[in-house]
mmCIF file of C-alpha atoms in Angstrom:
data_model
loop_
_atom_site.group_PDB
_atom_site.id
_atom_site.type_symbol
_atom_site.label_atom_id
_atom_site.label_comp_id
_atom_site.label_asym_id
_atom_site.label_seq_id
_atom_site.Cartn_x
_atom_site.Cartn_y
_atom_site.Cartn_z
ATOM 1 C CA GLY A 1 133.700 119.257 135.075
ATOM 2 C CA GLN A 2 131.690 118.813 131.916
ATOM 3 C CA GLN A 3 133.210 116.892 129.085
ATOM 4 C CA VAL A 4 132.440 117.580 125.471
ATOM 5 C CA MET A 5 132.745 114.640 123.101
ATOM 6 C CA GLN A 6 134.141 115.267 119.661
ATOM 7 C CA ILE A 7 133.690 113.064 116.623
ATOM 8 C CA PRO A 8 135.312 111.871 114.527
ATOM 9 C CA GLN A 9 138.721 111.538 116.128
ATOM 10 C CA TYR A 10 140.401 111.515 112.721
ATOM 11 C CA GLN A 11 139.301 112.494 109.222
ATOM 12 C CA HIS A 12 141.235 112.157 106.013
ATOM 13 C CA VAL A 13 139.864 113.838 102.891
ATOM 14 C CA GLN A 14 140.878 114.618 99.356
ATOM 15 C CA GLU A 15 141.483 118.267 98.643
ATOM 16 C CA GLY A 16 138.216 119.843 97.566
ATOM 17 C CA GLU A 17 136.021 117.563 99.670
ATOM 18 C CA ASP A 18 133.970 118.885 102.555
ATOM 19 C CA PHE A 19 134.698 118.174 106.223
ATOM 20 C CA THR A 20 132.574 118.295 109.366
ATOM 21 C CA THR A 21 133.443 117.783 113.006
ATOM 22 C CA TYR A 22 130.883 117.514 115.784
ATOM 23 C CA CYS A 23 130.956 118.413 119.439
ATOM 24 C CA ASN A 24 128.350 116.936 121.802
ATOM 25 C CA SER A 25 127.513 117.426 125.449
ATOM 26 C CA SER A 26 125.035 115.722 127.753
ATOM 27 C CA THR A 27 124.318 119.037 129.469
ATOM 28 C CA THR A 28 123.407 122.504 128.269
ATOM 29 C CA LEU A 29 126.433 124.615 127.443
ATOM 30 C CA SER A 30 126.863 128.276 128.304
ATOM 31 C CA ASN A 31 128.908 128.868 125.196
ATOM 32 C CA ILE A 32 131.327 127.041 122.977
ATOM 33 C CA GLN A 33 134.601 128.024 121.400
ATOM 34 C CA TRP A 34 136.478 126.477 118.493
ATOM 35 C CA TYR A 35 140.249 126.368 118.107
ATOM 36 C CA LYS A 36 142.603 125.098 115.419
ATOM 37 C CA GLN A 37 146.036 123.665 116.075
ATOM 38 C CA ARG A 38 148.397 123.126 113.183
ATOM 39 C CA PRO A 39 150.866 120.203 113.491
ATOM 40 C CA GLY A 40 153.633 121.271 115.830
ATOM 41 C CA GLY A 41 151.829 124.501 116.644
ATOM 42 C CA HIS A 42 149.637 125.911 119.352
ATOM 43 C CA PRO A 43 145.833 126.251 119.533
ATOM 44 C CA VAL A 44 144.498 129.335 117.800
ATOM 45 C CA PHE A 45 141.044 130.721 118.504
ATOM 46 C CA LEU A 46 138.580 130.544 115.616
ATOM 47 C CA ILE A 47 135.193 131.578 116.998
ATOM 48 C CA GLN A 48 132.802 131.640 119.933
ATOM 49 C CA LEU A 49 129.117 130.696 119.804
ATOM 50 C CA VAL A 50 126.751 131.849 122.515
ATOM 51 C CA LYS A 51 123.159 131.873 121.288
ATOM 52 C CA SER A 52 120.882 128.910 120.720
ATOM 53 C CA GLY A 53 120.783 128.001 117.019
ATOM 54 C CA GLU A 54 123.566 130.436 116.189
ATOM 55 C CA VAL A 55 125.318 130.085 112.829
ATOM 56 C CA LYS A 56 128.511 131.933 111.977
ATOM 57 C CA LYS A 57 130.613 131.826 108.846
ATOM 58 C CA GLN A 58 134.258 132.550 108.201
ATOM 59 C CA LYS A 59 134.962 132.158 104.485
ATOM 60 C CA ARG A 60 134.768 128.390 103.905
ATOM 61 C CA LEU A 61 134.135 127.594 107.593
ATOM 62 C CA THR A 62 130.599 127.380 109.007
ATOM 63 C CA PHE A 63 130.005 127.056 112.739
ATOM 64 C CA GLN A 64 126.688 126.048 114.292
ATOM 65 C CA PHE A 65 125.361 125.907 117.829
ATOM 66 C CA GLY A 66 122.432 123.563 118.405
ATOM 67 C CA GLU A 67 118.999 124.766 119.382
ATOM 68 C CA ALA A 68 119.290 123.037 122.756
ATOM 69 C CA LYS A 69 122.877 124.304 123.197
ATOM 70 C CA LYS A 70 124.102 120.750 123.672
ATOM 71 C CA ASN A 71 125.965 120.336 120.424
ATOM 72 C CA SER A 72 127.970 122.245 117.901
ATOM 73 C CA SER A 73 129.560 121.626 114.540
ATOM 74 C CA LEU A 74 132.283 123.003 112.315
ATOM 75 C CA HIS A 75 131.929 122.493 108.586
ATOM 76 C CA ILE A 76 134.639 123.253 106.044
ATOM 77 C CA THR A 77 133.617 123.524 102.407
ATOM 78 C CA ALA A 78 136.076 122.467 99.706
ATOM 79 C CA THR A 79 139.032 121.688 101.954
ATOM 80 C CA GLN A 80 142.499 122.912 101.127
ATOM 81 C CA THR A 81 145.876 121.662 102.307
ATOM 82 C CA THR A 82 146.083 124.712 104.556
ATOM 83 C CA ASP A 83 143.133 123.329 106.550
ATOM 84 C CA VAL A 84 145.277 120.506 107.931
ATOM 85 C CA GLY A 85 145.355 120.426 111.718
ATOM 86 C CA THR A 86 143.407 119.465 114.805
ATOM 87 C CA TYR A 87 140.125 121.233 115.476
ATOM 88 C CA PHE A 88 139.044 121.521 119.096
ATOM 89 C CA CYS A 89 135.812 122.613 120.645
ATOM 90 C CA ALA A 90 135.923 123.980 124.174
ATOM 91 C CA GLU A 91 133.114 124.686 126.584
ATOM 92 C CA THR A 92 132.834 126.897 129.612
ATOM 93 C CA SER A 93 131.955 125.373 132.944
ATOM 94 C CA GLY A 94 129.039 127.039 134.601
ATOM 95 C CA GLY A 95 128.857 128.862 137.887
ATOM 96 C CA SER A 96 131.647 131.160 138.951
ATOM 97 C CA ASN A 97 134.477 129.039 137.574
ATOM 98 C CA TYR A 98 134.972 130.163 134.019
ATOM 99 C CA LYS A 99 137.550 127.681 132.871
ATOM 100 C CA LEU A 100 137.446 126.118 129.416
ATOM 101 C CA THR A 101 137.251 122.359 129.009
ATOM 102 C CA PHE A 102 138.562 121.166 125.665
ATOM 103 C CA GLY A 103 137.331 118.222 123.668
ATOM 104 C CA LYS A 104 139.865 115.681 122.406
ATOM 105 C CA GLY A 105 139.825 117.242 118.960
ATOM 106 C CA THR A 106 139.455 116.034 115.378
ATOM 107 C CA LEU A 107 142.623 115.650 113.353
ATOM 108 C CA LEU A 108 142.052 116.607 109.724
ATOM 109 C CA THR A 109 144.472 115.553 107.035
ATOM 110 C CA VAL A 110 144.041 116.624 103.406
ATOM 111 C CA ASN A 111 145.448 114.741 100.453
ATOM 112 C CA PRO A 112 146.449 117.156 97.653
ATOM 113 C CA ASP B 1 152.058 142.804 120.359
ATOM 114 C CA ALA B 2 154.511 139.942 120.863
ATOM 115 C CA GLY B 3 151.855 137.515 121.994
ATOM 116 C CA VAL B 4 152.273 135.067 124.849
ATOM 117 C CA ILE B 5 155.924 134.222 125.375
ATOM 118 C CA GLN B 6 157.114 130.924 126.801
ATOM 119 C CA SER B 7 160.554 129.655 127.641
ATOM 120 C CA PRO B 8 162.277 127.384 127.122
ATOM 121 C CA ARG B 9 160.774 126.029 123.893
ATOM 122 C CA HIS B 10 162.328 122.626 124.480
ATOM 123 C CA GLU B 11 163.560 121.026 127.667
ATOM 124 C CA VAL B 12 165.183 117.653 128.072
ATOM 125 C CA THR B 13 165.965 116.561 131.589
ATOM 126 C CA GLU B 14 166.561 113.470 133.628
ATOM 127 C CA MET B 15 164.132 111.942 136.040
ATOM 128 C CA GLY B 16 164.353 113.532 139.462
ATOM 129 C CA GLN B 17 165.519 116.920 138.249
ATOM 130 C CA GLU B 18 163.641 120.140 138.849
ATOM 131 C CA VAL B 19 162.047 121.771 135.819
ATOM 132 C CA THR B 20 160.836 125.373 135.627
ATOM 133 C CA LEU B 21 158.721 126.612 132.757
ATOM 134 C CA ARG B 22 158.169 130.315 132.230
ATOM 135 C CA CYS B 23 155.417 132.410 130.721
ATOM 136 C CA LYS B 24 154.851 136.067 129.933
ATOM 137 C CA PRO B 25 151.196 136.791 129.157
ATOM 138 C CA ILE B 26 149.894 139.473 126.839
ATOM 139 C CA SER B 27 149.903 142.843 128.541
ATOM 140 C CA GLY B 28 146.490 143.786 129.877
ATOM 141 C CA HIS B 29 145.207 140.228 130.104
ATOM 142 C CA ASP B 30 143.921 139.473 133.583
ATOM 143 C CA TYR B 31 143.730 135.699 133.199
ATOM 144 C CA LEU B 32 146.585 133.246 132.763
ATOM 145 C CA PHE B 33 146.192 129.532 132.142
ATOM 146 C CA TRP B 34 148.607 126.601 132.197
ATOM 147 C CA TYR B 35 147.713 123.576 130.039
ATOM 148 C CA ARG B 36 149.356 120.244 129.414
ATOM 149 C CA GLN B 37 148.914 118.389 126.122
ATOM 150 C CA THR B 38 149.570 114.691 125.548
ATOM 151 C CA MET B 39 148.344 112.244 122.946
ATOM 152 C CA MET B 40 146.561 110.173 125.558
ATOM 153 C CA ARG B 41 144.868 112.877 127.602
ATOM 154 C CA GLY B 42 144.551 115.718 125.126
ATOM 155 C CA LEU B 43 144.645 119.334 126.297
ATOM 156 C CA GLU B 44 144.206 119.571 130.069
ATOM 157 C CA LEU B 45 143.908 122.688 132.177
ATOM 158 C CA LEU B 46 146.322 122.525 135.090
ATOM 159 C CA ILE B 47 145.733 125.851 136.843
ATOM 160 C CA TYR B 48 144.575 129.351 136.115
ATOM 161 C CA PHE B 49 145.127 132.758 137.682
ATOM 162 C CA ASN B 50 143.042 135.900 137.822
ATOM 163 C CA ASN B 51 144.947 139.085 138.585
ATOM 164 C CA ASN B 52 147.906 136.985 139.770
ATOM 165 C CA VAL B 53 145.779 134.961 142.202
ATOM 166 C CA PRO B 54 145.336 131.204 141.635
ATOM 167 C CA ILE B 55 141.647 130.484 141.109
ATOM 168 C CA ASP B 56 141.460 126.811 140.231
ATOM 169 C CA ASP B 57 144.322 124.352 140.611
ATOM 170 C CA SER B 58 142.198 121.213 140.539
ATOM 171 C CA GLY B 59 143.986 120.071 137.386
ATOM 172 C CA MET B 60 147.433 120.047 138.950
ATOM 173 C CA PRO B 61 148.395 116.359 138.897
ATOM 174 C CA GLU B 62 150.069 116.135 142.287
ATOM 175 C CA ASP B 63 152.244 117.910 144.796
ATOM 176 C CA ARG B 64 155.230 117.710 142.491
ATOM 177 C CA PHE B 65 153.632 120.470 140.420
ATOM 178 C CA SER B 66 153.464 124.067 141.583
ATOM 179 C CA ALA B 67 152.685 127.341 139.827
ATOM 180 C CA LYS B 68 153.239 130.951 140.775
ATOM 181 C CA MET B 69 152.414 134.322 139.347
ATOM 182 C CA PRO B 70 154.448 136.936 141.258
ATOM 183 C CA ASN B 71 153.283 139.770 139.011
ATOM 184 C CA ALA B 72 151.035 140.489 136.057
ATOM 185 C CA SER B 73 153.729 139.839 133.486
ATOM 186 C CA PHE B 74 155.295 136.607 134.671
ATOM 187 C CA SER B 75 154.309 133.104 135.720
ATOM 188 C CA THR B 76 156.179 129.876 136.364
ATOM 189 C CA LEU B 77 155.218 126.231 136.420
ATOM 190 C CA LYS B 78 157.600 124.069 138.394
ATOM 191 C CA ILE B 79 157.903 120.295 138.509
ATOM 192 C CA GLN B 80 160.020 118.861 141.304
ATOM 193 C CA PRO B 81 161.019 116.081 141.053
ATOM 194 C CA SER B 82 160.246 115.394 137.393
ATOM 195 C CA GLU B 83 159.194 111.948 136.161
ATOM 196 C CA PRO B 84 159.058 110.438 132.644
ATOM 197 C CA ARG B 85 155.251 110.581 132.682
ATOM 198 C CA ASP B 86 155.495 114.371 132.889
ATOM 199 C CA SER B 87 156.756 114.424 129.303
ATOM 200 C CA ALA B 88 154.307 116.574 127.355
ATOM 201 C CA VAL B 89 153.852 119.942 125.714
ATOM 202 C CA TYR B 90 153.002 122.627 128.258
ATOM 203 C CA PHE B 91 151.103 125.649 127.019
ATOM 204 C CA CYS B 92 150.526 128.952 128.702
ATOM 205 C CA ALA B 93 147.559 131.039 127.575
ATOM 206 C CA SER B 94 146.116 134.390 128.547
ATOM 207 C CA SER B 95 142.850 136.215 128.068
ATOM 208 C CA ARG B 96 141.096 139.403 129.092
ATOM 209 C CA LEU B 97 138.170 137.493 130.502
ATOM 210 C CA ALA B 98 137.751 133.850 131.468
ATOM 211 C CA GLY B 99 135.430 131.484 129.695
ATOM 212 C CA VAL B 100 133.761 134.094 127.522
ATOM 213 C CA ASP B 101 136.766 135.491 125.725
ATOM 214 C CA GLU B 102 139.271 133.966 123.372
ATOM 215 C CA GLN B 103 142.432 132.584 124.870
ATOM 216 C CA PHE B 104 145.780 133.381 123.293
ATOM 217 C CA PHE B 105 148.187 130.495 123.527
ATOM 218 C CA GLY B 106 151.941 130.654 123.673
ATOM 219 C CA PRO B 107 154.119 128.443 121.457
ATOM 220 C CA GLY B 108 154.473 125.853 124.213
ATOM 221 C CA THR B 109 157.345 124.102 125.944
ATOM 222 C CA ARG B 110 158.051 120.563 124.844
ATOM 223 C CA LEU B 111 159.289 118.719 127.927
ATOM 224 C CA THR B 112 161.031 115.375 127.757
ATOM 225 C CA VAL B 113 161.943 113.624 130.986
ATOM 226 C CA LEU B 114 164.328 110.722 130.504
#
């Protein structure tokens, strides 16, 4: 199946700094989902992007889907310690098999 | 709603033993997914069901792994015999639709095979 590449693998920031993680694919994606997993926890759905060039916001989080639908990003403004965790993007394989394929994730740590 | 329920939360067993992981999906969700998470390989889909029928088991590592869904409210993932390399966190997730709907994950089962 398709494989989405996420960068960076790790990111450490000071509280109040911004953070961005990127998700890239060599092929056009049907849609993309973003999940957050707190340390020791389970993945929790954040958002789904479907349309080319789509931008969605959730408080301090901004999600973008590229014009060519081959990349996506998650930006957090003014990080807080509660933002700590691993952020995953996940894409849907095409055709009739609608399984999600997850990227390896970006682990965010925030220094208070 | 109680969310996706998994049991046990932790399992420690010895190599060669049979392990059975259990999952109760959210009521009304037609899709159930089993994932395995390790540091090396990340979050991998093992198998998923639609209306209790296995749709894609291409992620199941080998014949030692089997999964069943006898009814809409219960699924099992069995490993027999278990090996140390099976040590991982196993998540069950459910959704109303596949691929275009959010998946709700259970708390996971942390499996350690000695």
